Amino acid sequence: MPKVVDHVQRKRELVESTWRVIARRGLAGATMRQIAEEAGYANGALKPYFPTKMDLLEATFEHVYSSTEERIGKSIEGLRGFEALRAMCLEVLPVTERLRDEARIVVSFWDSAAQDEKRAALAAVSTNRWCEMIATMLKEAKEDGLLRSIPNVESTAEILVVFLQGSQITAVMDPEGFSKQRIINQLEAYLDLLRV
């Protein structure tokens, strides 16, 4: 009797294997052969699921963002304003080894997205979503009387997203120089600028 293959599970395994290979070797060092080996499959087994390496990389990038969004959703449940904002930031900032690995994947993808409109649009979706979420949290803080008077909540939210993404880049480029505590101190300093 032929073995029943769970195609959704197989795709997930390949994406997670890609995640691990990129975290160790970077985007340039992640070959289809290495990814297949990491997943425990023959090299040709990837093609039915991801015809090209870029298809697999895009799926991996989407997986990282959806995992981050899921964590954010859980961490901000029942919170609002600055409490929600701080919790969200701690799900993005590279303050753990896993989050540093995610940063490596995201930064690698941004490099390729700079050369491709489709991948750039994919990255923009998550960036815009974070801006909207942060703007909502800042408006909640304002309603609660905790937000300093600022001329434009949306622009302030965008600046915070730039800080989050910049921290991912910095942690990848200088992991020794940007420790967990240094990144948290930067976050707290930024939030202090916004509080009454």
PDB file of N, CA and C in Angstrom, residues 45-147:
ATOM      1  N   ALA A  45      13.077  15.925  -3.964  1.00  0.00           N
ATOM      2  CA  ALA A  45      11.793  15.909  -3.251  1.00  0.00           C
ATOM      3  C   ALA A  45      11.254  17.312  -2.998  1.00  0.00           C
ATOM      4  N   LEU A  46      12.092  18.335  -3.127  1.00  0.00           N
ATOM      5  CA  LEU A  46      11.649  19.704  -2.876  1.00  0.00           C
ATOM      6  C   LEU A  46      10.849  20.276  -4.045  1.00  0.00           C
ATOM      7  N   LYS A  47      11.181  19.867  -5.256  1.00  0.00           N
ATOM      8  CA  LYS A  47      10.609  20.472  -6.463  1.00  0.00           C
ATOM      9  C   LYS A  47       9.079  20.448  -6.522  1.00  0.00           C
ATOM     10  N   PRO A  48       8.408  19.357  -6.158  1.00  0.00           N
ATOM     11  CA  PRO A  48       6.943  19.379  -6.232  1.00  0.00           C
ATOM     12  C   PRO A  48       6.307  20.412  -5.296  1.00  0.00           C
ATOM     13  N   TYR A  49       6.999  20.762  -4.241  1.00  0.00           N
ATOM     14  CA  TYR A  49       6.459  21.693  -3.255  1.00  0.00           C
ATOM     15  C   TYR A  49       6.914  23.123  -3.505  1.00  0.00           C
ATOM     16  N   PHE A  50       8.170  23.266  -3.867  1.00  0.00           N
ATOM     17  CA  PHE A  50       8.762  24.577  -4.126  1.00  0.00           C
ATOM     18  C   PHE A  50       9.632  24.459  -5.374  1.00  0.00           C
ATOM     19  N   PRO A  51       9.092  24.832  -6.546  1.00  0.00           N
ATOM     20  CA  PRO A  51       9.828  24.644  -7.801  1.00  0.00           C
ATOM     21  C   PRO A  51      11.175  25.363  -7.848  1.00  0.00           C
ATOM     22  N   THR A  52      11.276  26.509  -7.163  1.00  0.00           N
ATOM     23  CA  THR A  52      12.539  27.245  -7.170  1.00  0.00           C
ATOM     24  C   THR A  52      12.961  27.554  -5.738  1.00  0.00           C
ATOM     25  N   LYS A  53      14.220  27.871  -5.605  1.00  0.00           N
ATOM     26  CA  LYS A  53      14.743  28.262  -4.293  1.00  0.00           C
ATOM     27  C   LYS A  53      14.020  29.503  -3.788  1.00  0.00           C
ATOM     28  N   MET A  54      13.737  30.454  -4.669  1.00  0.00           N
ATOM     29  CA  MET A  54      13.076  31.673  -4.230  1.00  0.00           C
ATOM     30  C   MET A  54      11.661  31.404  -3.744  1.00  0.00           C
ATOM     31  N   ASP A  55      10.966  30.431  -4.348  1.00  0.00           N
ATOM     32  CA  ASP A  55       9.639  30.042  -3.848  1.00  0.00           C
ATOM     33  C   ASP A  55       9.749  29.571  -2.395  1.00  0.00           C
ATOM     34  N   LEU A  56      10.763  28.777  -2.134  1.00  0.00           N
ATOM     35  CA  LEU A  56      10.978  28.251  -0.786  1.00  0.00           C
ATOM     36  C   LEU A  56      11.372  29.370   0.173  1.00  0.00           C
ATOM     37  N   LEU A  57      12.210  30.288  -0.274  1.00  0.00           N
ATOM     38  CA  LEU A  57      12.625  31.406   0.575  1.00  0.00           C
ATOM     39  C   LEU A  57      11.448  32.323   0.894  1.00  0.00           C
ATOM     40  N   GLU A  58      10.592  32.562  -0.091  1.00  0.00           N
ATOM     41  CA  GLU A  58       9.414  33.398   0.151  1.00  0.00           C
ATOM     42  C   GLU A  58       8.483  32.729   1.160  1.00  0.00           C
ATOM     43  N   ALA A  59       8.307  31.421   1.046  1.00  0.00           N
ATOM     44  CA  ALA A  59       7.467  30.695   2.003  1.00  0.00           C
ATOM     45  C   ALA A  59       8.082  30.746   3.402  1.00  0.00           C
ATOM     46  N   THR A  60       9.397  30.685   3.476  1.00  0.00           N
ATOM     47  CA  THR A  60      10.083  30.756   4.772  1.00  0.00           C
ATOM     48  C   THR A  60       9.914  32.139   5.385  1.00  0.00           C
ATOM     49  N   PHE A  61      10.053  33.167   4.570  1.00  0.00           N
ATOM     50  CA  PHE A  61       9.876  34.532   5.042  1.00  0.00           C
ATOM     51  C   PHE A  61       8.449  34.732   5.553  1.00  0.00           C
ATOM     52  N   GLU A  62       7.462  34.257   4.794  1.00  0.00           N
ATOM     53  CA  GLU A  62       6.067  34.357   5.225  1.00  0.00           C
ATOM     54  C   GLU A  62       5.855  33.608   6.540  1.00  0.00           C
ATOM     55  N   HIS A  63       6.517  32.462   6.685  1.00  0.00           N
ATOM     56  CA  HIS A  63       6.410  31.675   7.915  1.00  0.00           C
ATOM     57  C   HIS A  63       6.960  32.462   9.107  1.00  0.00           C
ATOM     58  N   VAL A  64       8.112  33.115   8.922  1.00  0.00           N
ATOM     59  CA  VAL A  64       8.705  33.910  10.005  1.00  0.00           C
ATOM     60  C   VAL A  64       7.747  35.022  10.413  1.00  0.00           C
ATOM     61  N   TYR A  65       7.190  35.718   9.430  1.00  0.00           N
ATOM     62  CA  TYR A  65       6.280  36.812   9.758  1.00  0.00           C
ATOM     63  C   TYR A  65       4.990  36.309  10.397  1.00  0.00           C
ATOM     64  N   SER A  66       4.430  35.229   9.888  1.00  0.00           N
ATOM     65  CA  SER A  66       3.193  34.728  10.489  1.00  0.00           C
ATOM     66  C   SER A  66       3.446  34.210  11.900  1.00  0.00           C
ATOM     67  N   SER A  67       4.608  33.585  12.127  1.00  0.00           N
ATOM     68  CA  SER A  67       4.958  33.137  13.484  1.00  0.00           C
ATOM     69  C   SER A  67       5.093  34.325  14.421  1.00  0.00           C
ATOM     70  N   THR A  68       5.723  35.404  13.932  1.00  0.00           N
ATOM     71  CA  THR A  68       5.878  36.616  14.740  1.00  0.00           C
ATOM     72  C   THR A  68       4.516  37.215  15.045  1.00  0.00           C
ATOM     73  N   GLU A  69       3.655  37.299  14.043  1.00  0.00           N
ATOM     74  CA  GLU A  69       2.309  37.854  14.246  1.00  0.00           C
ATOM     75  C   GLU A  69       1.529  37.022  15.261  1.00  0.00           C
ATOM     76  N   GLU A  70       1.680  35.711  15.188  1.00  0.00           N
ATOM     77  CA  GLU A  70       0.984  34.835  16.133  1.00  0.00           C
ATOM     78  C   GLU A  70       1.479  35.081  17.553  1.00  0.00           C
ATOM     79  N   ARG A  71       2.803  35.183  17.716  1.00  0.00           N
ATOM     80  CA  ARG A  71       3.374  35.474  19.046  1.00  0.00           C
ATOM     81  C   ARG A  71       2.906  36.824  19.564  1.00  0.00           C
ATOM     82  N   ILE A  72       2.903  37.814  18.666  1.00  0.00           N
ATOM     83  CA  ILE A  72       2.460  39.152  19.067  1.00  0.00           C
ATOM     84  C   ILE A  72       1.009  39.088  19.551  1.00  0.00           C
ATOM     85  N   GLY A  73       0.164  38.419  18.787  1.00  0.00           N
ATOM     86  CA  GLY A  73      -1.250  38.301  19.168  1.00  0.00           C
ATOM     87  C   GLY A  73      -1.425  37.718  20.558  1.00  0.00           C
ATOM     88  N   LYS A  74      -0.660  36.672  20.849  1.00  0.00           N
ATOM     89  CA  LYS A  74      -0.751  36.047  22.181  1.00  0.00           C
ATOM     90  C   LYS A  74      -0.206  36.961  23.275  1.00  0.00           C
ATOM     91  N   SER A  75       0.892  37.654  22.976  1.00  0.00           N
ATOM     92  CA  SER A  75       1.541  38.461  24.015  1.00  0.00           C
ATOM     93  C   SER A  75       0.765  39.729  24.355  1.00  0.00           C
ATOM     94  N   ILE A  76      -0.019  40.263  23.403  1.00  0.00           N
ATOM     95  CA  ILE A  76      -0.744  41.504  23.689  1.00  0.00           C
ATOM     96  C   ILE A  76      -2.191  41.262  24.110  1.00  0.00           C
ATOM     97  N   GLU A  77      -2.587  40.006  24.158  1.00  0.00           N
ATOM     98  CA  GLU A  77      -3.968  39.697  24.533  1.00  0.00           C
ATOM     99  C   GLU A  77      -4.280  40.280  25.913  1.00  0.00           C
ATOM    100  N   GLY A  78      -5.331  41.076  25.979  1.00  0.00           N
ATOM    101  CA  GLY A  78      -5.743  41.683  27.240  1.00  0.00           C
ATOM    102  C   GLY A  78      -4.970  42.948  27.606  1.00  0.00           C
ATOM    103  N   LEU A  79      -4.002  43.348  26.766  1.00  0.00           N
ATOM    104  CA  LEU A  79      -3.207  44.545  27.041  1.00  0.00           C
ATOM    105  C   LEU A  79      -3.621  45.661  26.089  1.00  0.00           C
ATOM    106  N   ARG A  80      -3.268  46.881  26.447  1.00  0.00           N
ATOM    107  CA  ARG A  80      -3.517  48.023  25.575  1.00  0.00           C
ATOM    108  C   ARG A  80      -2.447  49.075  25.804  1.00  0.00           C
ATOM    109  N   GLY A  81      -2.415  50.043  24.904  1.00  0.00           N
ATOM    110  CA  GLY A  81      -1.502  51.161  25.072  1.00  0.00           C
ATOM    111  C   GLY A  81      -0.048  50.743  25.173  1.00  0.00           C
ATOM    112  N   PHE A  82       0.664  51.370  26.119  1.00  0.00           N
ATOM    113  CA  PHE A  82       2.095  51.124  26.250  1.00  0.00           C
ATOM    114  C   PHE A  82       2.420  49.684  26.660  1.00  0.00           C
ATOM    115  N   GLU A  83       1.550  49.056  27.461  1.00  0.00           N
ATOM    116  CA  GLU A  83       1.806  47.658  27.847  1.00  0.00           C
ATOM    117  C   GLU A  83       1.783  46.756  26.619  1.00  0.00           C
ATOM    118  N   ALA A  84       0.788  46.959  25.765  1.00  0.00           N
ATOM    119  CA  ALA A  84       0.700  46.167  24.526  1.00  0.00           C
ATOM    120  C   ALA A  84       1.882  46.477  23.612  1.00  0.00           C
ATOM    121  N   LEU A  85       2.236  47.749  23.526  1.00  0.00           N
ATOM    122  CA  LEU A  85       3.331  48.160  22.656  1.00  0.00           C
ATOM    123  C   LEU A  85       4.654  47.531  23.078  1.00  0.00           C
ATOM    124  N   ARG A  86       4.935  47.558  24.361  1.00  0.00           N
ATOM    125  CA  ARG A  86       6.175  46.959  24.856  1.00  0.00           C
ATOM    126  C   ARG A  86       6.183  45.451  24.600  1.00  0.00           C
ATOM    127  N   ALA A  87       5.047  44.788  24.868  1.00  0.00           N
ATOM    128  CA  ALA A  87       4.956  43.342  24.641  1.00  0.00           C
ATOM    129  C   ALA A  87       5.170  42.999  23.167  1.00  0.00           C
ATOM    130  N   MET A  88       4.586  43.804  22.276  1.00  0.00           N
ATOM    131  CA  MET A  88       4.760  43.570  20.844  1.00  0.00           C
ATOM    132  C   MET A  88       6.227  43.703  20.454  1.00  0.00           C
ATOM    133  N   CYS A  89       6.861  44.765  20.911  1.00  0.00           N
ATOM    134  CA  CYS A  89       8.261  45.004  20.551  1.00  0.00           C
ATOM    135  C   CYS A  89       9.158  43.861  21.001  1.00  0.00           C
ATOM    136  N   LEU A  90       8.866  43.291  22.161  1.00  0.00           N
ATOM    137  CA  LEU A  90       9.698  42.199  22.676  1.00  0.00           C
ATOM    138  C   LEU A  90       9.495  40.888  21.907  1.00  0.00           C
ATOM    139  N   GLU A  91       8.478  40.840  21.066  1.00  0.00           N
ATOM    140  CA  GLU A  91       8.290  39.680  20.186  1.00  0.00           C
ATOM    141  C   GLU A  91       9.004  39.867  18.851  1.00  0.00           C
ATOM    142  N   VAL A  92       9.509  41.070  18.599  1.00  0.00           N
ATOM    143  CA  VAL A  92      10.200  41.369  17.344  1.00  0.00           C
ATOM    144  C   VAL A  92      11.694  41.592  17.573  1.00  0.00           C
ATOM    145  N   LEU A  93      12.029  42.357  18.603  1.00  0.00           N
ATOM    146  CA  LEU A  93      13.426  42.687  18.860  1.00  0.00           C
ATOM    147  C   LEU A  93      14.258  41.427  19.082  1.00  0.00           C
ATOM    148  N   PRO A  94      15.463  41.368  18.537  1.00  0.00           N
ATOM    149  CA  PRO A  94      16.299  40.156  18.631  1.00  0.00           C
ATOM    150  C   PRO A  94      16.962  40.002  20.005  1.00  0.00           C
ATOM    151  N   VAL A  95      16.133  39.694  21.015  1.00  0.00           N
ATOM    152  CA  VAL A  95      16.638  39.604  22.390  1.00  0.00           C
ATOM    153  C   VAL A  95      16.834  38.156  22.861  1.00  0.00           C
ATOM    154  N   THR A  96      16.504  37.195  22.001  1.00  0.00           N
ATOM    155  CA  THR A  96      16.772  35.786  22.288  1.00  0.00           C
ATOM    156  C   THR A  96      17.487  35.195  21.073  1.00  0.00           C
ATOM    157  N   GLU A  97      18.051  34.021  21.237  1.00  0.00           N
ATOM    158  CA  GLU A  97      18.750  33.391  20.111  1.00  0.00           C
ATOM    159  C   GLU A  97      17.784  33.094  18.970  1.00  0.00           C
ATOM    160  N   ARG A  98      16.577  32.645  19.299  1.00  0.00           N
ATOM    161  CA  ARG A  98      15.587  32.367  18.253  1.00  0.00           C
ATOM    162  C   ARG A  98      15.224  33.642  17.493  1.00  0.00           C
ATOM    163  N   LEU A  99      15.030  34.746  18.224  1.00  0.00           N
ATOM    164  CA  LEU A  99      14.682  35.998  17.561  1.00  0.00           C
ATOM    165  C   LEU A  99      15.853  36.540  16.737  1.00  0.00           C
ATOM    166  N   ARG A 100      17.081  36.254  17.165  1.00  0.00           N
ATOM    167  CA  ARG A 100      18.243  36.632  16.345  1.00  0.00           C
ATOM    168  C   ARG A 100      18.276  35.802  15.058  1.00  0.00           C
ATOM    169  N   ASP A 101      17.937  34.521  15.173  1.00  0.00           N
ATOM    170  CA  ASP A 101      17.862  33.684  13.972  1.00  0.00           C
ATOM    171  C   ASP A 101      16.795  34.217  13.018  1.00  0.00           C
ATOM    172  N   GLU A 102      15.645  34.595  13.570  1.00  0.00           N
ATOM    173  CA  GLU A 102      14.588  35.165  12.733  1.00  0.00           C
ATOM    174  C   GLU A 102      15.084  36.432  12.057  1.00  0.00           C
ATOM    175  N   ALA A 103      15.829  37.248  12.810  1.00  0.00           N
ATOM    176  CA  ALA A 103      16.371  38.489  12.235  1.00  0.00           C
ATOM    177  C   ALA A 103      17.302  38.175  11.070  1.00  0.00           C
ATOM    178  N   ARG A 104      18.111  37.130  11.199  1.00  0.00           N
ATOM    179  CA  ARG A 104      19.012  36.747  10.102  1.00  0.00           C
ATOM    180  C   ARG A 104      18.226  36.407   8.834  1.00  0.00           C
ATOM    181  N   ILE A 105      17.119  35.708   9.014  1.00  0.00           N
ATOM    182  CA  ILE A 105      16.288  35.319   7.876  1.00  0.00           C
ATOM    183  C   ILE A 105      15.645  36.560   7.248  1.00  0.00           C
ATOM    184  N   VAL A 106      15.094  37.421   8.090  1.00  0.00           N
ATOM    185  CA  VAL A 106      14.416  38.620   7.597  1.00  0.00           C
ATOM    186  C   VAL A 106      15.399  39.539   6.868  1.00  0.00           C
ATOM    187  N   VAL A 107      16.560  39.757   7.461  1.00  0.00           N
ATOM    188  CA  VAL A 107      17.559  40.631   6.824  1.00  0.00           C
ATOM    189  C   VAL A 107      18.017  40.037   5.493  1.00  0.00           C
ATOM    190  N   SER A 108      18.206  38.724   5.455  1.00  0.00           N
ATOM    191  CA  SER A 108      18.584  38.066   4.189  1.00  0.00           C
ATOM    192  C   SER A 108      17.506  38.262   3.136  1.00  0.00           C
ATOM    193  N   PHE A 109      16.247  38.147   3.558  1.00  0.00           N
ATOM    194  CA  PHE A 109      15.152  38.313   2.609  1.00  0.00           C
ATOM    195  C   PHE A 109      15.082  39.757   2.119  1.00  0.00           C
ATOM    196  N   TRP A 110      15.279  40.722   3.014  1.00  0.00           N
ATOM    197  CA  TRP A 110      15.248  42.127   2.599  1.00  0.00           C
ATOM    198  C   TRP A 110      16.273  42.393   1.513  1.00  0.00           C
ATOM    199  N   ASP A 111      17.436  41.764   1.640  1.00  0.00           N
ATOM    200  CA  ASP A 111      18.477  41.955   0.629  1.00  0.00           C
ATOM    201  C   ASP A 111      17.967  41.525  -0.743  1.00  0.00           C
ATOM    202  N   SER A 112      17.304  40.375  -0.804  1.00  0.00           N
ATOM    203  CA  SER A 112      16.782  39.914  -2.096  1.00  0.00           C
ATOM    204  C   SER A 112      15.566  40.733  -2.515  1.00  0.00           C
ATOM    205  N   ALA A 113      14.776  41.208  -1.537  1.00  0.00           N
ATOM    206  CA  ALA A 113      13.582  42.004  -1.856  1.00  0.00           C
ATOM    207  C   ALA A 113      13.944  43.347  -2.466  1.00  0.00           C
ATOM    208  N   ALA A 114      15.135  43.838  -2.158  1.00  0.00           N
ATOM    209  CA  ALA A 114      15.575  45.114  -2.724  1.00  0.00           C
ATOM    210  C   ALA A 114      15.705  45.034  -4.242  1.00  0.00           C
ATOM    211  N   GLN A 115      15.810  43.804  -4.778  1.00  0.00           N
ATOM    212  CA  GLN A 115      15.987  43.602  -6.213  1.00  0.00           C
ATOM    213  C   GLN A 115      14.742  43.050  -6.892  1.00  0.00           C
ATOM    214  N   ASP A 116      13.653  42.865  -6.143  1.00  0.00           N
ATOM    215  CA  ASP A 116      12.488  42.186  -6.711  1.00  0.00           C
ATOM    216  C   ASP A 116      11.206  42.812  -6.163  1.00  0.00           C
ATOM    217  N   GLU A 117      10.356  43.331  -7.051  1.00  0.00           N
ATOM    218  CA  GLU A 117       9.140  44.029  -6.627  1.00  0.00           C
ATOM    219  C   GLU A 117       8.178  43.130  -5.870  1.00  0.00           C
ATOM    220  N   LYS A 118       8.040  41.883  -6.301  1.00  0.00           N
ATOM    221  CA  LYS A 118       7.105  40.968  -5.638  1.00  0.00           C
ATOM    222  C   LYS A 118       7.536  40.713  -4.198  1.00  0.00           C
ATOM    223  N   ARG A 119       8.820  40.461  -3.989  1.00  0.00           N
ATOM    224  CA  ARG A 119       9.316  40.212  -2.632  1.00  0.00           C
ATOM    225  C   ARG A 119       9.262  41.487  -1.793  1.00  0.00           C
ATOM    226  N   ALA A 120       9.516  42.631  -2.419  1.00  0.00           N
ATOM    227  CA  ALA A 120       9.425  43.905  -1.701  1.00  0.00           C
ATOM    228  C   ALA A 120       7.993  44.146  -1.237  1.00  0.00           C
ATOM    229  N   ALA A 121       7.027  43.816  -2.086  1.00  0.00           N
ATOM    230  CA  ALA A 121       5.618  43.982  -1.714  1.00  0.00           C
ATOM    231  C   ALA A 121       5.257  43.066  -0.554  1.00  0.00           C
ATOM    232  N   LEU A 122       5.806  41.869  -0.551  1.00  0.00           N
ATOM    233  CA  LEU A 122       5.568  40.920   0.536  1.00  0.00           C
ATOM    234  C   LEU A 122       6.093  41.480   1.855  1.00  0.00           C
ATOM    235  N   ALA A 123       7.281  42.061   1.822  1.00  0.00           N
ATOM    236  CA  ALA A 123       7.857  42.661   3.024  1.00  0.00           C
ATOM    237  C   ALA A 123       7.045  43.872   3.470  1.00  0.00           C
ATOM    238  N   ALA A 124       6.539  44.635   2.520  1.00  0.00           N
ATOM    239  CA  ALA A 124       5.781  45.849   2.849  1.00  0.00           C
ATOM    240  C   ALA A 124       4.477  45.526   3.563  1.00  0.00           C
ATOM    241  N   VAL A 125       3.867  44.395   3.252  1.00  0.00           N
ATOM    242  CA  VAL A 125       2.606  44.018   3.905  1.00  0.00           C
ATOM    243  C   VAL A 125       2.792  43.932   5.414  1.00  0.00           C
ATOM    244  N   SER A 126       3.838  43.245   5.848  1.00  0.00           N
ATOM    245  CA  SER A 126       4.060  43.095   7.282  1.00  0.00           C
ATOM    246  C   SER A 126       4.479  44.418   7.916  1.00  0.00           C
ATOM    247  N   THR A 127       5.294  45.194   7.221  1.00  0.00           N
ATOM    248  CA  THR A 127       5.709  46.496   7.747  1.00  0.00           C
ATOM    249  C   THR A 127       4.494  47.391   7.970  1.00  0.00           C
ATOM    250  N   ASN A 128       3.597  47.428   6.986  1.00  0.00           N
ATOM    251  CA  ASN A 128       2.395  48.246   7.103  1.00  0.00           C
ATOM    252  C   ASN A 128       1.482  47.746   8.220  1.00  0.00           C
ATOM    253  N   ARG A 129       1.393  46.444   8.355  1.00  0.00           N
ATOM    254  CA  ARG A 129       0.562  45.868   9.424  1.00  0.00           C
ATOM    255  C   ARG A 129       1.109  46.284  10.784  1.00  0.00           C
ATOM    256  N   TRP A 130       2.427  46.228  10.979  1.00  0.00           N
ATOM    257  CA  TRP A 130       3.021  46.635  12.255  1.00  0.00           C
ATOM    258  C   TRP A 130       2.783  48.111  12.514  1.00  0.00           C
ATOM    259  N   CYS A 131       2.896  48.938  11.480  1.00  0.00           N
ATOM    260  CA  CYS A 131       2.637  50.375  11.653  1.00  0.00           C
ATOM    261  C   CYS A 131       1.209  50.609  12.139  1.00  0.00           C
ATOM    262  N   GLU A 132       0.258  49.902  11.552  1.00  0.00           N
ATOM    263  CA  GLU A 132      -1.144  50.047  11.956  1.00  0.00           C
ATOM    264  C   GLU A 132      -1.352  49.598  13.397  1.00  0.00           C
ATOM    265  N   MET A 133      -0.753  48.474  13.761  1.00  0.00           N
ATOM    266  CA  MET A 133      -0.900  47.958  15.124  1.00  0.00           C
ATOM    267  C   MET A 133      -0.320  48.946  16.140  1.00  0.00           C
ATOM    268  N   ILE A 134       0.865  49.459  15.853  1.00  0.00           N
ATOM    269  CA  ILE A 134       1.521  50.384  16.781  1.00  0.00           C
ATOM    270  C   ILE A 134       0.739  51.686  16.876  1.00  0.00           C
ATOM    271  N   ALA A 135       0.224  52.183  15.744  1.00  0.00           N
ATOM    272  CA  ALA A 135      -0.578  53.400  15.772  1.00  0.00           C
ATOM    273  C   ALA A 135      -1.808  53.206  16.655  1.00  0.00           C
ATOM    274  N   THR A 136      -2.440  52.053  16.567  1.00  0.00           N
ATOM    275  CA  THR A 136      -3.601  51.760  17.414  1.00  0.00           C
ATOM    276  C   THR A 136      -3.215  51.773  18.887  1.00  0.00           C
ATOM    277  N   MET A 137      -2.081  51.172  19.223  1.00  0.00           N
ATOM    278  CA  MET A 137      -1.622  51.141  20.615  1.00  0.00           C
ATOM    279  C   MET A 137      -1.295  52.542  21.127  1.00  0.00           C
ATOM    280  N   LEU A 138      -0.700  53.362  20.270  1.00  0.00           N
ATOM    281  CA  LEU A 138      -0.402  54.744  20.671  1.00  0.00           C
ATOM    282  C   LEU A 138      -1.683  55.538  20.895  1.00  0.00           C
ATOM    283  N   LYS A 139      -2.694  55.299  20.064  1.00  0.00           N
ATOM    284  CA  LYS A 139      -3.985  55.969  20.251  1.00  0.00           C
ATOM    285  C   LYS A 139      -4.634  55.526  21.563  1.00  0.00           C
ATOM    286  N   GLU A 140      -4.474  54.259  21.905  1.00  0.00           N
ATOM    287  CA  GLU A 140      -4.988  53.779  23.202  1.00  0.00           C
ATOM    288  C   GLU A 140      -4.276  54.481  24.352  1.00  0.00           C
ATOM    289  N   ALA A 141      -2.955  54.621  24.231  1.00  0.00           N
ATOM    290  CA  ALA A 141      -2.188  55.319  25.267  1.00  0.00           C
ATOM    291  C   ALA A 141      -2.646  56.767  25.380  1.00  0.00           C
ATOM    292  N   LYS A 142      -2.970  57.369  24.257  1.00  0.00           N
ATOM    293  CA  LYS A 142      -3.461  58.754  24.257  1.00  0.00           C
ATOM    294  C   LYS A 142      -4.816  58.825  24.974  1.00  0.00           C
ATOM    295  N   GLU A 143      -5.705  57.877  24.659  1.00  0.00           N
ATOM    296  CA  GLU A 143      -7.014  57.833  25.321  1.00  0.00           C
ATOM    297  C   GLU A 143      -6.868  57.680  26.827  1.00  0.00           C
ATOM    298  N   ASP A 144      -5.836  56.949  27.249  1.00  0.00           N
ATOM    299  CA  ASP A 144      -5.597  56.706  28.669  1.00  0.00           C
ATOM    300  C   ASP A 144      -4.834  57.850  29.340  1.00  0.00           C
ATOM    301  N   GLY A 145      -4.509  58.884  28.552  1.00  0.00           N
ATOM    302  CA  GLY A 145      -3.800  60.032  29.095  1.00  0.00           C
ATOM    303  C   GLY A 145      -2.329  59.766  29.380  1.00  0.00           C
ATOM    304  N   LEU A 146      -1.752  58.763  28.723  1.00  0.00           N
ATOM    305  CA  LEU A 146      -0.364  58.373  28.994  1.00  0.00           C
ATOM    306  C   LEU A 146       0.612  58.792  27.904  1.00  0.00           C
ATOM    307  N   LEU A 147       0.078  59.222  26.766  1.00  0.00           N
ATOM    308  CA  LEU A 147       0.937  59.573  25.631  1.00  0.00           C
ATOM    309  C   LEU A 147       1.240  61.061  25.637  1.00  0.00           C
TER     310      LEU A 147
END
